[in-house]
PDB file of C-alpha atoms in Angstrom:
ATOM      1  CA  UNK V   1     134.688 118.178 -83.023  1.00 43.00           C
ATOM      2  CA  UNK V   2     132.240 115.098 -84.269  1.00 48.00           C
ATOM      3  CA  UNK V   3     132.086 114.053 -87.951  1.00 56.00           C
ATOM      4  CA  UNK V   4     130.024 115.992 -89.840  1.00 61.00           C
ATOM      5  CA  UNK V   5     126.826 114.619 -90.364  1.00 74.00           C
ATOM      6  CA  UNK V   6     124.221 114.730 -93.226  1.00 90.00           C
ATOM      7  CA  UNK V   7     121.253 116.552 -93.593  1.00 96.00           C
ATOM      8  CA  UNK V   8     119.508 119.154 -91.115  1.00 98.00           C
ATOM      9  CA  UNK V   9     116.128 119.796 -91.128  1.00 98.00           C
ATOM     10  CA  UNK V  10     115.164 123.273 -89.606  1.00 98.00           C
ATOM     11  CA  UNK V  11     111.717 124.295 -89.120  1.00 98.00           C
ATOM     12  CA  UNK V  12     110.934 127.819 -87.985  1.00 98.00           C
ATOM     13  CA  UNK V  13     107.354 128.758 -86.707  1.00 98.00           C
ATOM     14  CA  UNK V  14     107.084 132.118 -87.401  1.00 98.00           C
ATOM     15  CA  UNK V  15     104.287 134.767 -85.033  1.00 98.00           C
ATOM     16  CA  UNK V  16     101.957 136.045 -87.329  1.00 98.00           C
ATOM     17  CA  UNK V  17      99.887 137.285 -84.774  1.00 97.00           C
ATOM     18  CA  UNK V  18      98.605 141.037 -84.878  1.00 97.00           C
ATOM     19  CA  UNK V  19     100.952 142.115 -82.099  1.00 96.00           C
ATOM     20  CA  UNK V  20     103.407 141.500 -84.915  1.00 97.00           C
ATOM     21  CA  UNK V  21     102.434 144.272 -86.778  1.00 97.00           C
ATOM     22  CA  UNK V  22     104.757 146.783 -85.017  1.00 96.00           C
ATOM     23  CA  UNK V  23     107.969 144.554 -85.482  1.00 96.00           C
ATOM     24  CA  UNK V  24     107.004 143.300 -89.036  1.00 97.00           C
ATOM     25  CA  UNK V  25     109.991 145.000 -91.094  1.00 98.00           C
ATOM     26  CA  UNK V  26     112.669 144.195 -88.114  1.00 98.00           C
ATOM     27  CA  UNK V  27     111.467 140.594 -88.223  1.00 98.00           C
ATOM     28  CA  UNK V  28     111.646 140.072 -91.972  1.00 98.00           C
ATOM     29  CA  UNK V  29     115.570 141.912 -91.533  1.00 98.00           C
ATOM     30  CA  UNK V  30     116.147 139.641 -89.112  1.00 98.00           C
ATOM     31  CA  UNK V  31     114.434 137.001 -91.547  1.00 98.00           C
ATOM     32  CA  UNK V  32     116.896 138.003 -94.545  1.00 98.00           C
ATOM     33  CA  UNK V  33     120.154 137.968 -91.853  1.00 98.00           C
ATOM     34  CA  UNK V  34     119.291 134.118 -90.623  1.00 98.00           C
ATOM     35  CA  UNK V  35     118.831 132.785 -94.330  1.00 98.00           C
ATOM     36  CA  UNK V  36     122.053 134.241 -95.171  1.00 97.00           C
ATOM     37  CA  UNK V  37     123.859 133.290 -92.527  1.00 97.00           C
ATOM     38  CA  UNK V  38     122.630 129.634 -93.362  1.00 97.00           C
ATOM     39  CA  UNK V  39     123.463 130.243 -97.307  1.00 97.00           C
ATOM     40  CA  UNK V  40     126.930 131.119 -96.271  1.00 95.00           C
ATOM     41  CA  UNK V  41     127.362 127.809 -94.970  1.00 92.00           C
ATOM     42  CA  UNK V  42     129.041 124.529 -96.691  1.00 91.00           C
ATOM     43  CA  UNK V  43     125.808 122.142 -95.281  1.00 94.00           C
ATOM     44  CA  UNK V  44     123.300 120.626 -96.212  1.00 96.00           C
ATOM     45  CA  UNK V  45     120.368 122.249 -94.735  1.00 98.00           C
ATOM     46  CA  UNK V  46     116.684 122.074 -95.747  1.00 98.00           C
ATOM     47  CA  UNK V  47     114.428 124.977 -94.677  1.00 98.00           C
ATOM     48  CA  UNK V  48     111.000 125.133 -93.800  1.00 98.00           C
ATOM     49  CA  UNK V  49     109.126 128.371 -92.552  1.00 98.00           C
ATOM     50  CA  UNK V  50     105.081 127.855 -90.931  1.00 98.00           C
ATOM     51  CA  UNK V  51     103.677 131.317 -89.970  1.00 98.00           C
ATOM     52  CA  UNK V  52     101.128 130.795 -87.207  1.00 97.00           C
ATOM     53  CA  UNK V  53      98.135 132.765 -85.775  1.00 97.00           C
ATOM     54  CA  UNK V  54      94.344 131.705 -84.866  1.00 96.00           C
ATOM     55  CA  UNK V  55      93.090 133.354 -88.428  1.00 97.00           C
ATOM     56  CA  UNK V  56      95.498 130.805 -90.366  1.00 95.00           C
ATOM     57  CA  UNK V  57      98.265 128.889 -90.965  1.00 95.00           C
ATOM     58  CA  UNK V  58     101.172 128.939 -93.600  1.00 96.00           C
ATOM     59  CA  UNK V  59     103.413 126.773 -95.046  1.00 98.00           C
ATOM     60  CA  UNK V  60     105.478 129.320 -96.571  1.00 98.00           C
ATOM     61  CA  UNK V  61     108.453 127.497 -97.250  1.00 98.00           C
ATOM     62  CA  UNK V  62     108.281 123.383 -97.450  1.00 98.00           C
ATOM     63  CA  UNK V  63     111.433 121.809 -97.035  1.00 97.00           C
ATOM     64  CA  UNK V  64     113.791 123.556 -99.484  1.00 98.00           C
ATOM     65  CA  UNK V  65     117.512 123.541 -99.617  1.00 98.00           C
ATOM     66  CA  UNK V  66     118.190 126.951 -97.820  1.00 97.00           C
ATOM     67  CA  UNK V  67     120.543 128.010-101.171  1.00 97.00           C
ATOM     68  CA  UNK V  68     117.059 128.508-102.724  1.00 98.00           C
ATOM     69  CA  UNK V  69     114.660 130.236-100.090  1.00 98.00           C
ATOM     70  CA  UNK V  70     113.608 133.796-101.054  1.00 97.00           C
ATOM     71  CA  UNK V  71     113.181 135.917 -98.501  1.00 97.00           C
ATOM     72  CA  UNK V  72     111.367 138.227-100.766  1.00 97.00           C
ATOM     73  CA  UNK V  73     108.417 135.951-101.250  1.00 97.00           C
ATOM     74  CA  UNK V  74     108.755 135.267 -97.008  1.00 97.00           C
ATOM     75  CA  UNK V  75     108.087 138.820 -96.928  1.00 97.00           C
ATOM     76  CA  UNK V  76     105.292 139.189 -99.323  1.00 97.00           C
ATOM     77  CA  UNK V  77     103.103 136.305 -97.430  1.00 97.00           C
ATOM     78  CA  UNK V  78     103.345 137.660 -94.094  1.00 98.00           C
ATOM     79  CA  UNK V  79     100.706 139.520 -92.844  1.00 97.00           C
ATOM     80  CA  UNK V  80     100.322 139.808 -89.206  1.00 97.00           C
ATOM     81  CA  UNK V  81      96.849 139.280 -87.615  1.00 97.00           C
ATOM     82  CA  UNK V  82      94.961 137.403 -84.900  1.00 96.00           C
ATOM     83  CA  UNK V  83      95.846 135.744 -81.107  1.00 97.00           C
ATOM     84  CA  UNK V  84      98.679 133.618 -80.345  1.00 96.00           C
ATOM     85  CA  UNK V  85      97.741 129.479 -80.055  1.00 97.00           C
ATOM     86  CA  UNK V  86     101.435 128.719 -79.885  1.00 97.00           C
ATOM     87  CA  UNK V  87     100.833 124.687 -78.207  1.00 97.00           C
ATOM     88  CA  UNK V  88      98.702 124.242 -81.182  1.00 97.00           C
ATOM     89  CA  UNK V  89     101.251 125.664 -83.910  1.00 97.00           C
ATOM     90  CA  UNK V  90     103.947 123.914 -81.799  1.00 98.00           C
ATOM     91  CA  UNK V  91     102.150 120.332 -81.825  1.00 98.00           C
ATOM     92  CA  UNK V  92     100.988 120.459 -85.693  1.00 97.00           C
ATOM     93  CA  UNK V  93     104.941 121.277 -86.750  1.00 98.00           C
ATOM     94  CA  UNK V  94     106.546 118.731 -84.492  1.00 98.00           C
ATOM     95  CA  UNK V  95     104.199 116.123 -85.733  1.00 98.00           C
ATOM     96  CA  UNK V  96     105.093 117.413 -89.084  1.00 97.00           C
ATOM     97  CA  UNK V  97     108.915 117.583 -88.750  1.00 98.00           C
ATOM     98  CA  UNK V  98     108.134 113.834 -87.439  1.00 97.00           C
ATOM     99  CA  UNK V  99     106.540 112.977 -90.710  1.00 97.00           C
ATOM    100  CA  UNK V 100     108.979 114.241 -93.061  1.00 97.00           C
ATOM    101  CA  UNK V 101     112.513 113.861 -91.000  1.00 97.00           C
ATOM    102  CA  UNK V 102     114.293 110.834 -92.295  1.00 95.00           C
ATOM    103  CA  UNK V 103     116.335 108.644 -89.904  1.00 94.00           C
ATOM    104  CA  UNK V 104     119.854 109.812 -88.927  1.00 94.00           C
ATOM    105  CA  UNK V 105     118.592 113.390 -90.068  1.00 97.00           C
ATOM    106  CA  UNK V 106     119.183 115.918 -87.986  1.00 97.00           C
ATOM    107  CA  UNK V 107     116.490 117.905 -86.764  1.00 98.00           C
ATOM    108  CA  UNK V 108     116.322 121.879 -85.546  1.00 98.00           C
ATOM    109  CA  UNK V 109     112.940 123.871 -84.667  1.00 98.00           C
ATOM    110  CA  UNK V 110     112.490 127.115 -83.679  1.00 98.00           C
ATOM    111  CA  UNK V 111     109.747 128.673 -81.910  1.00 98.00           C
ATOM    112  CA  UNK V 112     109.370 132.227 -82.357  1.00 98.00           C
ATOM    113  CA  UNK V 113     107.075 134.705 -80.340  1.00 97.00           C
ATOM    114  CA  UNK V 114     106.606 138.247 -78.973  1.00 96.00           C
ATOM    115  CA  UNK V 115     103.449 137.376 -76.583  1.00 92.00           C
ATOM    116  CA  UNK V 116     102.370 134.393 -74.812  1.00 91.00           C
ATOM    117  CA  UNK V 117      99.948 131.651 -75.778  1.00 94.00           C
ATOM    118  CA  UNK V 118      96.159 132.412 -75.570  1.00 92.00           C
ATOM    119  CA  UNK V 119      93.912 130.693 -77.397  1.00 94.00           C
ATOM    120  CA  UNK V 120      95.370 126.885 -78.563  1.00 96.00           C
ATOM    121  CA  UNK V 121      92.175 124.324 -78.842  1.00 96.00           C
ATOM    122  CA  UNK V 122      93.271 121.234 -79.710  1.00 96.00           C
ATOM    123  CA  UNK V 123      96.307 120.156 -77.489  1.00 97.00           C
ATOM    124  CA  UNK V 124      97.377 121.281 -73.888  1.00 97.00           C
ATOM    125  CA  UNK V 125     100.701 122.380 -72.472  1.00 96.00           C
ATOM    126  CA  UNK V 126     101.283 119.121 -70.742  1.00 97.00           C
ATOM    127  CA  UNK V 127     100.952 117.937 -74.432  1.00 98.00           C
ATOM    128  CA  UNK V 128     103.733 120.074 -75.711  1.00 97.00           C
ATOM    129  CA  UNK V 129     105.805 119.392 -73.052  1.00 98.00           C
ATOM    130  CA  UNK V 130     105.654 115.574 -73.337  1.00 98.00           C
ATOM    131  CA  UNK V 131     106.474 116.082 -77.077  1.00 98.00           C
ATOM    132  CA  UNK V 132     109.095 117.979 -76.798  1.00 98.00           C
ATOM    133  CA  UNK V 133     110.981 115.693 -74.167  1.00 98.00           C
ATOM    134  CA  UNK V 134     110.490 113.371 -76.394  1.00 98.00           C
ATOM    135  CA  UNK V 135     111.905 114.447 -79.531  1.00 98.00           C
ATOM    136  CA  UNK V 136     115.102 116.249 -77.362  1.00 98.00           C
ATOM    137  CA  UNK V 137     115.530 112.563 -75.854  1.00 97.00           C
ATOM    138  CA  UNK V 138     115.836 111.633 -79.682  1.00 97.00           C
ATOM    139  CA  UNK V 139     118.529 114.750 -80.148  1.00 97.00           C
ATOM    140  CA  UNK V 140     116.239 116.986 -82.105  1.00 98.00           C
ATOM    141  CA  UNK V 141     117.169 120.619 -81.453  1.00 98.00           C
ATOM    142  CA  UNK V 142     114.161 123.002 -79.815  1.00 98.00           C
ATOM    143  CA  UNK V 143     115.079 126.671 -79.941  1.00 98.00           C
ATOM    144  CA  UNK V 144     112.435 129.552 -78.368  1.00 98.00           C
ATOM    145  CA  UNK V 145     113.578 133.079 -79.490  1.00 98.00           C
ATOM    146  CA  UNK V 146     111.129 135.897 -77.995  1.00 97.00           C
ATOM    147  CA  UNK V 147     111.022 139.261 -78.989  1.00 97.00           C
ATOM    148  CA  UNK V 148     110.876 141.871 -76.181  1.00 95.00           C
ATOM    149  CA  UNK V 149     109.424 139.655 -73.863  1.00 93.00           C
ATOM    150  CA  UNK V 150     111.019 136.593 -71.115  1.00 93.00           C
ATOM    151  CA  UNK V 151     111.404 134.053 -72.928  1.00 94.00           C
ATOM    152  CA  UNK V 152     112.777 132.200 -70.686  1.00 95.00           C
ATOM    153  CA  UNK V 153     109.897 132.246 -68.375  1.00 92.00           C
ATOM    154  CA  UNK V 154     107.658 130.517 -71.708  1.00 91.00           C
ATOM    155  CA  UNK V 155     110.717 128.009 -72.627  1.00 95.00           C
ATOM    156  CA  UNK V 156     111.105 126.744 -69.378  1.00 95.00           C
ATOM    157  CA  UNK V 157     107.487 125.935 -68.979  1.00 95.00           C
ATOM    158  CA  UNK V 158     107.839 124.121 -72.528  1.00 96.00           C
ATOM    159  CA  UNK V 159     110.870 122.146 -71.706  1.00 97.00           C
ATOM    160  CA  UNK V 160     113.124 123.750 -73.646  1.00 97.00           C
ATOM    161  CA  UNK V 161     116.596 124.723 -71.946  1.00 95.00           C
ATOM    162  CA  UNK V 162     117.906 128.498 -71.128  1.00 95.00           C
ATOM    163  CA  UNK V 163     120.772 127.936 -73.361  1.00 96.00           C
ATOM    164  CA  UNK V 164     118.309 127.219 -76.307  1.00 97.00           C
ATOM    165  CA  UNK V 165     116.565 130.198 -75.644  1.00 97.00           C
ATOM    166  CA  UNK V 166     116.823 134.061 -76.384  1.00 97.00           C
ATOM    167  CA  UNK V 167     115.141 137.130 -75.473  1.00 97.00           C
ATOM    168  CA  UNK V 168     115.925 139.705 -78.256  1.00 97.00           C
ATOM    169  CA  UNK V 169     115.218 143.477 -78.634  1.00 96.00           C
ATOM    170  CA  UNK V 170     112.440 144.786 -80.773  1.00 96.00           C
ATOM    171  CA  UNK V 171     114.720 147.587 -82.103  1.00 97.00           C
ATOM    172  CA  UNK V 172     116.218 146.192 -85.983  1.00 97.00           C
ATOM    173  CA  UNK V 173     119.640 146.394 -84.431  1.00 98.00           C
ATOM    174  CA  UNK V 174     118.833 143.505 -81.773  1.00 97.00           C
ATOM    175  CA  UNK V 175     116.874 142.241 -84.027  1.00 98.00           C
ATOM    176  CA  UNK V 176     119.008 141.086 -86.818  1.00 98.00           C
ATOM    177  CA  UNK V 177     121.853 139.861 -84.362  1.00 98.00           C
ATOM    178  CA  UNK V 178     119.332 137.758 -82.626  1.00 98.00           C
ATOM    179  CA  UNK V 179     118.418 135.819 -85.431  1.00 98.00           C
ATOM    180  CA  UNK V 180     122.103 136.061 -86.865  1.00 98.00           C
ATOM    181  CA  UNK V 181     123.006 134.426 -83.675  1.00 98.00           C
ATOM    182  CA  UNK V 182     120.288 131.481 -84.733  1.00 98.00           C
ATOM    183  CA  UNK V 183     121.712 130.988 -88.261  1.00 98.00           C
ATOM    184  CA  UNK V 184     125.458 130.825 -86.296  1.00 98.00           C
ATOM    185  CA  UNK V 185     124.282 127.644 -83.785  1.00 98.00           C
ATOM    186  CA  UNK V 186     122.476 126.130 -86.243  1.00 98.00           C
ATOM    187  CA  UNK V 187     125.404 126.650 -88.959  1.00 96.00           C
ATOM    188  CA  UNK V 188     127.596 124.690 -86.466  1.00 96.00           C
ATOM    189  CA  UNK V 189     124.696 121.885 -85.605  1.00 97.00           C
ATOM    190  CA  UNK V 190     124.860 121.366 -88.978  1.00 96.00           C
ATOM    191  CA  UNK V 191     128.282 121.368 -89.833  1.00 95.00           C
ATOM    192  CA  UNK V 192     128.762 118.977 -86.915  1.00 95.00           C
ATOM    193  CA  UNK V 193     131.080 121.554 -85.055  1.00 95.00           C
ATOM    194  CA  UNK V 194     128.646 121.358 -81.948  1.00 96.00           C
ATOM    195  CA  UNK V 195     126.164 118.711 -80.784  1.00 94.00           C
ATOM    196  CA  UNK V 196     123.726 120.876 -79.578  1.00 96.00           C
ATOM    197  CA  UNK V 197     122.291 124.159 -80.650  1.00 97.00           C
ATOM    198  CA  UNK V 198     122.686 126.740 -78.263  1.00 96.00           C
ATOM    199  CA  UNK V 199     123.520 130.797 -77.844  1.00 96.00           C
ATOM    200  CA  UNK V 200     126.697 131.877 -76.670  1.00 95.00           C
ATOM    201  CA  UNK V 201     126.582 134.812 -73.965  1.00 94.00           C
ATOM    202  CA  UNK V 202     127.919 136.951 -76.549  1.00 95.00           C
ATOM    203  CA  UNK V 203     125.187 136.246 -79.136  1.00 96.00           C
ATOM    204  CA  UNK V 204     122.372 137.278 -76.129  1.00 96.00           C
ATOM    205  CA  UNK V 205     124.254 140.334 -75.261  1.00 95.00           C
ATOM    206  CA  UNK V 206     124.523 141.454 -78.730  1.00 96.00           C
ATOM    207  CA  UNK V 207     120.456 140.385 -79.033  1.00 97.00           C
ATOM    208  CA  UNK V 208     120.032 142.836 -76.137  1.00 96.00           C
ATOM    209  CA  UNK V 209     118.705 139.907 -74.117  1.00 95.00           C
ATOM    210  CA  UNK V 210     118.443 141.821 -70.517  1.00 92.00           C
ATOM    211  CA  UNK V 211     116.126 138.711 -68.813  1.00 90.00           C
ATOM    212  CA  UNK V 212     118.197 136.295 -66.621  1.00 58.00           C
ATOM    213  CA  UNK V 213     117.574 133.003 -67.274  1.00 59.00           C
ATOM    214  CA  UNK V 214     115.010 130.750 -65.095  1.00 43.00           C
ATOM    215  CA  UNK V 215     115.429 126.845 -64.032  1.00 43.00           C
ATOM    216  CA  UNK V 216     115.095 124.724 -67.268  1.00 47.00           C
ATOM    217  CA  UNK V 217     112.445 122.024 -65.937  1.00 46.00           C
ATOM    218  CA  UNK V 218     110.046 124.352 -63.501  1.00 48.00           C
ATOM    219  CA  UNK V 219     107.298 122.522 -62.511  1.00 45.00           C
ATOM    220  CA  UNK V 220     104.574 123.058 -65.115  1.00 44.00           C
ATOM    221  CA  UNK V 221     101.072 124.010 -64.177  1.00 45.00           C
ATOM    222  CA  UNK V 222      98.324 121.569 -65.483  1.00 42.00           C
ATOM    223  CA  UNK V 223      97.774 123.712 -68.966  1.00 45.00           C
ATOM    224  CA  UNK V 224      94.414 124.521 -70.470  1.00 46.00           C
ATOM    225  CA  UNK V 225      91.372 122.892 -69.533  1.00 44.00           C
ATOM    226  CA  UNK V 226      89.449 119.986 -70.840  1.00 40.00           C
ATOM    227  CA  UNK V 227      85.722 120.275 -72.498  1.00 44.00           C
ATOM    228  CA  UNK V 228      83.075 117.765 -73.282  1.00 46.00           C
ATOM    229  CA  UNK V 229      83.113 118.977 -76.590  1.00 52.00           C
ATOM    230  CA  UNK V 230      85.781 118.660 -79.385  1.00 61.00           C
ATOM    231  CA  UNK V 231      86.903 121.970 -79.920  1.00 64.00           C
ATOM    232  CA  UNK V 232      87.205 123.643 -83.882  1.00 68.00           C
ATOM    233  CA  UNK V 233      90.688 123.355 -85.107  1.00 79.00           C
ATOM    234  CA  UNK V 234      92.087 127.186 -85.175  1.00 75.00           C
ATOM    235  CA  UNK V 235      95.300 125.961 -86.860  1.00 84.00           C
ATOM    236  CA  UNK V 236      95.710 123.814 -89.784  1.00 84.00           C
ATOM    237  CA  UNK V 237      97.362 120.610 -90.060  1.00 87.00           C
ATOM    238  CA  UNK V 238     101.377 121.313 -91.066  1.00 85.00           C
ATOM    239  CA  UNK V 239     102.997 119.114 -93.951  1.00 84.00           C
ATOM    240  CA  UNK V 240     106.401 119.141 -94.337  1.00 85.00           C
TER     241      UNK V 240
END
């Protein structure tokens, strides 16, 4: 066990994409089931929640102490619509996280999807993937959680490890005990029980993660391609 440490900072970036539509009142369940699970908890966590699509970008919650998130008000702004430029959403919050994270902070992000990226402007995959490594090297925490899809497949190509990833039924069942399962690792990053944030084969099973896990560190294709022109921001700068 290490000594506990001080503050976490989680971030979770939220699909709000229109595919989302058909797993809107699971994902607000599962929503309500990872707040409390961080509520019942003894640390000191602050919370942040982005939603993400290529019609707009929310800041729903901005770095409050989880004991006062409402999940109600999560609920009310959520309103799936649009494509999917995960890289984008996943740049703007990790440069935002950078921003507001104070030294010796600790720092947990989750990426949350149920389709694949398909229309980012701004950065390119190699981009993520560069940030990423660089933030892990640091010991931030990157967690990808996909629903009803291989997740690993996505995670791997980001850089972020099987064990720090989850593929999780659509059904409300799988559902809530996938992102139970996410309030439990972070609960014990926070609490200092664990250095790392990562499932247990229990929590997947109970997620009704059926994908088997790929290499971590696959060689990564060259990512989307370059133009002479700067491209129209399709997701707003993220303050934290």
């Amino acid at each position: 066990m290490t000594n506990a440490p001080g503050k976490t900072r989680t971030a979770f970036l939220l699909d709000e994409t229109s595919s989302m539509i058909a797993h809107k009142t699971n994902t607000i369940s599962g929503l309500r089931e990872y707040i409390d699970t961080l509520k019942a908890g003894d640390t000191d966590i602050d919370f942040s929640l982005i939603t993400f699509s290529n019609i707009r970008t929310q800041t729903v919650v901005k770095n409050a102490p989880i004991k006062v998130v409402d999940v109600d008000a999560i609920a009310a702004a959520y309103k799936p619509q649009g494509s999917t430029p995960l890289i984008d959403a996943a740049m703007k919050t990790i440069k935002a996280m950078d921003e507001a994270a104070k030294p010796g902070e600790r720092v947990v992000i989750v990426f949350q999807t149920d389709g694949e990226e398909n229309c980012s402007t701004e950065f390119k995959l190699a981009d993520l993937q560069a940030a990423i490594k660089a933030k892990s090297d640091l010991g931030w925490q990157f967690v990808f959680l996909g629903a009803g899809l291989d997740a690993y497949q996505a995670a791997a190509k980001y850089g972020i490890h099987a064990g720090q990833t989850m593929s999780y039924g659509i059904d409300a069942l799988s559902t809530r005990s996938a992102f139970r399962g996410m309030g439990e690792t972070t609960q014990s990053f926070a609490s200092g029980d664990t250095d790392d944030v990562s499932f247990s084969a229990e929590q997947k099973q109970a997620a009704g993660d059926i994908w088997q896990p790929q290499p971590d560190l696959p060689k990564a294709s060259s990512g989307h391609g370059t133009t002479a022109l700067k491209p129209k921001p399709i997701v707003d700068d993220i303050v934290l």
